[in-house]
PDB file of C-alpha atoms in Angstrom:
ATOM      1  CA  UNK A   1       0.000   0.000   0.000  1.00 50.00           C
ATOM      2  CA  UNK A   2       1.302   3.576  -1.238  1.00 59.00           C
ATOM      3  CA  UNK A   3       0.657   6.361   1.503  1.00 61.00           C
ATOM      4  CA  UNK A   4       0.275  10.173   0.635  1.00 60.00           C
ATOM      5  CA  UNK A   5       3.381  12.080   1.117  1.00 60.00           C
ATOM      6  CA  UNK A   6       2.997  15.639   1.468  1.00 60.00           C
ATOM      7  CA  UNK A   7       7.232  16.144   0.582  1.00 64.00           C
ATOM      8  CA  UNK A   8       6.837  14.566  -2.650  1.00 64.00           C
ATOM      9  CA  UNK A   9       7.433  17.315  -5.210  1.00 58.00           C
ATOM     10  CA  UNK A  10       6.442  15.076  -8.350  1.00 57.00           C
ATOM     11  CA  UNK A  11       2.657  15.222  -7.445  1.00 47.00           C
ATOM     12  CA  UNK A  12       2.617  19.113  -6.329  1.00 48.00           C
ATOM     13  CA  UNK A  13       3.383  20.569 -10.263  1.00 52.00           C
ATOM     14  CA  UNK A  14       0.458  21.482 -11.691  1.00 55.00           C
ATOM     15  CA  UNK A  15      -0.759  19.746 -14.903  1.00 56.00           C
ATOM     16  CA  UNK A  16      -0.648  22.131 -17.988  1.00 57.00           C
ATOM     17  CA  UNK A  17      -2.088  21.052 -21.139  1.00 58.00           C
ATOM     18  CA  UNK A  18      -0.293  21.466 -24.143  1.00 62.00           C
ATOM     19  CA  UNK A  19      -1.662  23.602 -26.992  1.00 62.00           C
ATOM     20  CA  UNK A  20      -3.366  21.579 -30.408  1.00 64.00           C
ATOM     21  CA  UNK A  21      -0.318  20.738 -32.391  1.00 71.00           C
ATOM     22  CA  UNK A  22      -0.691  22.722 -35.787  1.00 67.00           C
ATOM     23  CA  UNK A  23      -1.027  20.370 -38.868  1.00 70.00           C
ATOM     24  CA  UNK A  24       2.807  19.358 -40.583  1.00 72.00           C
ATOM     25  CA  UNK A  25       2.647  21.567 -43.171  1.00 69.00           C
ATOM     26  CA  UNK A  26       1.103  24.804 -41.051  1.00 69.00           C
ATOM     27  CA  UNK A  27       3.983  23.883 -38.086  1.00 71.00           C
ATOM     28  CA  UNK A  28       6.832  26.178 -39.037  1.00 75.00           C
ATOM     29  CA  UNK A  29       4.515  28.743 -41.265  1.00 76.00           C
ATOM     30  CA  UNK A  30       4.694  32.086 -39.615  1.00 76.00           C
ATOM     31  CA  UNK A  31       2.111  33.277 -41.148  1.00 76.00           C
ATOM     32  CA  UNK A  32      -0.131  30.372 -39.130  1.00 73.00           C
ATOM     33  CA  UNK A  33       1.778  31.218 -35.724  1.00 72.00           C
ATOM     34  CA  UNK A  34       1.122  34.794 -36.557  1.00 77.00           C
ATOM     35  CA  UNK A  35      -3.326  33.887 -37.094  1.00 76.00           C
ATOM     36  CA  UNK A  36      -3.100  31.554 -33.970  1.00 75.00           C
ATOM     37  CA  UNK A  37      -2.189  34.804 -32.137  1.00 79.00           C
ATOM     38  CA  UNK A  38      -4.319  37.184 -33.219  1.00 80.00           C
ATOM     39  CA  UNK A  39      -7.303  34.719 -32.516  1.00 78.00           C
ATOM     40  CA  UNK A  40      -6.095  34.206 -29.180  1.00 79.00           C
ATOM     41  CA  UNK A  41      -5.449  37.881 -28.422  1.00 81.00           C
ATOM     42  CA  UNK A  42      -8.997  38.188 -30.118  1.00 81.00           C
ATOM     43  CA  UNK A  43     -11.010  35.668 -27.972  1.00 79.00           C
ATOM     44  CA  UNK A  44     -11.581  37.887 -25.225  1.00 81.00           C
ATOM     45  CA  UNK A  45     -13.477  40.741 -27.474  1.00 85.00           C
ATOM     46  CA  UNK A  46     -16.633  40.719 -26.366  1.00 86.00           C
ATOM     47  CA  UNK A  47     -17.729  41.843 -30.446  1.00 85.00           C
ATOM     48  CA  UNK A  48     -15.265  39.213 -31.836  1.00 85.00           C
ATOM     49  CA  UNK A  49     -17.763  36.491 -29.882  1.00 85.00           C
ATOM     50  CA  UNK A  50     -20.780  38.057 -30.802  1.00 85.00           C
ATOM     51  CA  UNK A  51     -19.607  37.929 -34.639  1.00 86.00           C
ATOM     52  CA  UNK A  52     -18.596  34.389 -33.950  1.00 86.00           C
ATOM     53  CA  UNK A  53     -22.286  33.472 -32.478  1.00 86.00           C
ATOM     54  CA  UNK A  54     -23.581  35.019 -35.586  1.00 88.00           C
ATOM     55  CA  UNK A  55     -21.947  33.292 -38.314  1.00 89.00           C
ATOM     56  CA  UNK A  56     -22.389  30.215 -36.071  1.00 88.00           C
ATOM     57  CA  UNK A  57     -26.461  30.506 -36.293  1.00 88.00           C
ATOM     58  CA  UNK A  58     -25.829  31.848 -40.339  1.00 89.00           C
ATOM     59  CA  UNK A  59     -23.979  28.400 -40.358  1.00 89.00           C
ATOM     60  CA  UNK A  60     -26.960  26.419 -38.644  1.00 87.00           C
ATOM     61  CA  UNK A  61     -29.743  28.342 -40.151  1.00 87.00           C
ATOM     62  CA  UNK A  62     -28.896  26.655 -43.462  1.00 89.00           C
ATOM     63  CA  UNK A  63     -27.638  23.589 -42.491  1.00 90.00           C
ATOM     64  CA  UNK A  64     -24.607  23.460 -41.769  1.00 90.00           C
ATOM     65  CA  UNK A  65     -22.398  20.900 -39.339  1.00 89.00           C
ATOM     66  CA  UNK A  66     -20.560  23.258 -37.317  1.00 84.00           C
ATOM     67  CA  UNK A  67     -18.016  20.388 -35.927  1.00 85.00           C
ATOM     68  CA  UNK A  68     -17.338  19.212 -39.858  1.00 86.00           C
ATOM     69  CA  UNK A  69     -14.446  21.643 -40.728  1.00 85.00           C
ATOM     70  CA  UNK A  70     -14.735  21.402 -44.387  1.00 88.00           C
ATOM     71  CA  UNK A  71     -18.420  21.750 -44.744  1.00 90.00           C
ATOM     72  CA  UNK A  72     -17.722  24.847 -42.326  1.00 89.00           C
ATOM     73  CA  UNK A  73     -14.855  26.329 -44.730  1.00 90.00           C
ATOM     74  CA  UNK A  74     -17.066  25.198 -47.671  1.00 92.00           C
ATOM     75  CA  UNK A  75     -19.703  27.891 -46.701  1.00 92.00           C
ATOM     76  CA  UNK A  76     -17.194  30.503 -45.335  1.00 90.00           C
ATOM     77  CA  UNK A  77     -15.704  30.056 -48.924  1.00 92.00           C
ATOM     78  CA  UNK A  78     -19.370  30.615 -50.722  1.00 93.00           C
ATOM     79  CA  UNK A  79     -20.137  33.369 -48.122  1.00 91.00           C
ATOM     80  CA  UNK A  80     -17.030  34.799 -48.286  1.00 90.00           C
ATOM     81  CA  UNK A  81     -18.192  38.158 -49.822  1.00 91.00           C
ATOM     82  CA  UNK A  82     -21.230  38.697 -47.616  1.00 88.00           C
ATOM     83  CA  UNK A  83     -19.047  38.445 -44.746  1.00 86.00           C
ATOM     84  CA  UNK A  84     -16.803  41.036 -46.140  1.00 86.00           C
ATOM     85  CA  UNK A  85     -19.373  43.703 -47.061  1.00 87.00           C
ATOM     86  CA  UNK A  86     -20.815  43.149 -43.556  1.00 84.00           C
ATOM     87  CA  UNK A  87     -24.132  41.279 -44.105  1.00 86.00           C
ATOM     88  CA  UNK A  88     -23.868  38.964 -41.123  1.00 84.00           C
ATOM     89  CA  UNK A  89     -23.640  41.428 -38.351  1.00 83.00           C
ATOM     90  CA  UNK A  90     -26.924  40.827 -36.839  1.00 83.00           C
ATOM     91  CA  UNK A  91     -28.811  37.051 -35.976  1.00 80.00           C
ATOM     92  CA  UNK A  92     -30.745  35.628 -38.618  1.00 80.00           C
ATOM     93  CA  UNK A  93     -34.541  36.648 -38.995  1.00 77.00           C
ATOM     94  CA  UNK A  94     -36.391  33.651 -36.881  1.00 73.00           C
ATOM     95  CA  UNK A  95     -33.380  32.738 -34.796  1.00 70.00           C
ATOM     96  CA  UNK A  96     -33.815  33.203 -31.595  1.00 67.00           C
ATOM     97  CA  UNK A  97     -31.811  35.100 -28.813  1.00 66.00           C
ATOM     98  CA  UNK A  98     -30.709  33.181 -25.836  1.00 67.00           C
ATOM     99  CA  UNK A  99     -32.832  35.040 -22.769  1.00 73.00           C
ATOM    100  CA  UNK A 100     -31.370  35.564 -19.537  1.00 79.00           C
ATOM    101  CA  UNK A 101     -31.927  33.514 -16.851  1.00 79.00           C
ATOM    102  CA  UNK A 102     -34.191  34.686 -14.082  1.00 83.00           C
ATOM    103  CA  UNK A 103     -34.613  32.790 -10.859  1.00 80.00           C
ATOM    104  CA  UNK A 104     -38.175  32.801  -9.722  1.00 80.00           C
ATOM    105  CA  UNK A 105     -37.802  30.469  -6.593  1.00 72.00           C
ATOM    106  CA  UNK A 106     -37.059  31.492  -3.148  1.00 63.00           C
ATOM    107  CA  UNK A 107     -33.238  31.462  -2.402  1.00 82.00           C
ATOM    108  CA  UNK A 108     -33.018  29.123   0.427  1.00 84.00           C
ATOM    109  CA  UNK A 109     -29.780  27.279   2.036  1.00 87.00           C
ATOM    110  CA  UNK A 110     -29.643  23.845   3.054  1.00 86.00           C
ATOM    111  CA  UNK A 111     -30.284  24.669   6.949  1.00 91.00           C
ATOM    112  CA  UNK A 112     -32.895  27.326   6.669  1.00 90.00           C
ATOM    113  CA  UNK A 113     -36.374  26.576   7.258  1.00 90.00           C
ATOM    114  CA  UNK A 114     -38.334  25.094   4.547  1.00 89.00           C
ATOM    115  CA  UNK A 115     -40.489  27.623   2.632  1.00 86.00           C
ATOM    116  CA  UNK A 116     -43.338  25.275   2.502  1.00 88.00           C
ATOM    117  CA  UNK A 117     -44.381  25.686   6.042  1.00 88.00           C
ATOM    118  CA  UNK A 118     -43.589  22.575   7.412  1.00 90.00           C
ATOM    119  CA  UNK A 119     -40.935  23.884  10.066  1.00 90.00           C
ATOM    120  CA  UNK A 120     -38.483  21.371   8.859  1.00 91.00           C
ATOM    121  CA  UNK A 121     -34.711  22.117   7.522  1.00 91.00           C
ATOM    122  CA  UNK A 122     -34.803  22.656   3.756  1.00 89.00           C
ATOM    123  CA  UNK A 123     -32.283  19.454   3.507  1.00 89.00           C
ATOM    124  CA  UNK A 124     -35.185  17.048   5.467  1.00 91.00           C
ATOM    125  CA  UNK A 125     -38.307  18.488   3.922  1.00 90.00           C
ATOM    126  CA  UNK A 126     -38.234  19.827   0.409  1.00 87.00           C
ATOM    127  CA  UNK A 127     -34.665  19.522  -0.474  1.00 85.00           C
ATOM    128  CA  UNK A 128     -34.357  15.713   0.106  1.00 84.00           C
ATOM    129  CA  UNK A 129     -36.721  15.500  -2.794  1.00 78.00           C
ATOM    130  CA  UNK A 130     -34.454  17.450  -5.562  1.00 69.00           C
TER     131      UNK A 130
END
């Protein structure tokens, strides 16, 4: 039997997980290295996602497999204009926009009374049953 020792340095690194390895011939282009950049430095623009979400629902209005990479550069290739003059900036007609979650329900904690009336804990009454 192994025991837990708290000197062992091995099992205090964290685990870091590599980054996707670039296809052979994109590896050493640094033109690629150059787009995997920008698209990271882009992710956190709150307009980049939104333009992202839109082609996305473009993609899915007519059809398209969004995990199949070719059929996705197929229609980026027969869209390619449209996206250029700017005719996907707003969500398809009939596509709906995600709404915001609202909680109706009382907030309770597990040890609180239950709301129901029942002068039990919220863990013995109506929380034993979710």
């Amino acid at each position: 039997m192994t025991w837990w020792n708290p000197f062992n340095k091995k099992d205090d690194q964290p685990q870091t997980a590599a980054p996707p390895e670039l296809p052979k011939e994109l590896a050493d282009s640094p033109l690629t290295k150059g787009m995997m950049a920008k698209f990271y430095r882009m992710w956190k623009n709150p307009a980049f996602l939104n333009q992202l979400r839109t082609l996305s629902a473009y993609m899915a209005k007519d059809g398209v497999n969004i995990k199949d990479m070719a059929a996705v550069k197929a229609w980026l290739e027969k869209n390619k204009e449209a996206i250029e003059a700017g005719k996907f900036k707003e969500l398809p007609p009939g596509s709906e926009k995600q709404e915001t979650f609202v909680k109706t329900g009382p907030d309770v904690g597990r040890n609180d009374p239950c709301p129901c009336g029942s002068g039990k804990k919220y863990k013995k009454c109506c929380g034993a049953k979710s």
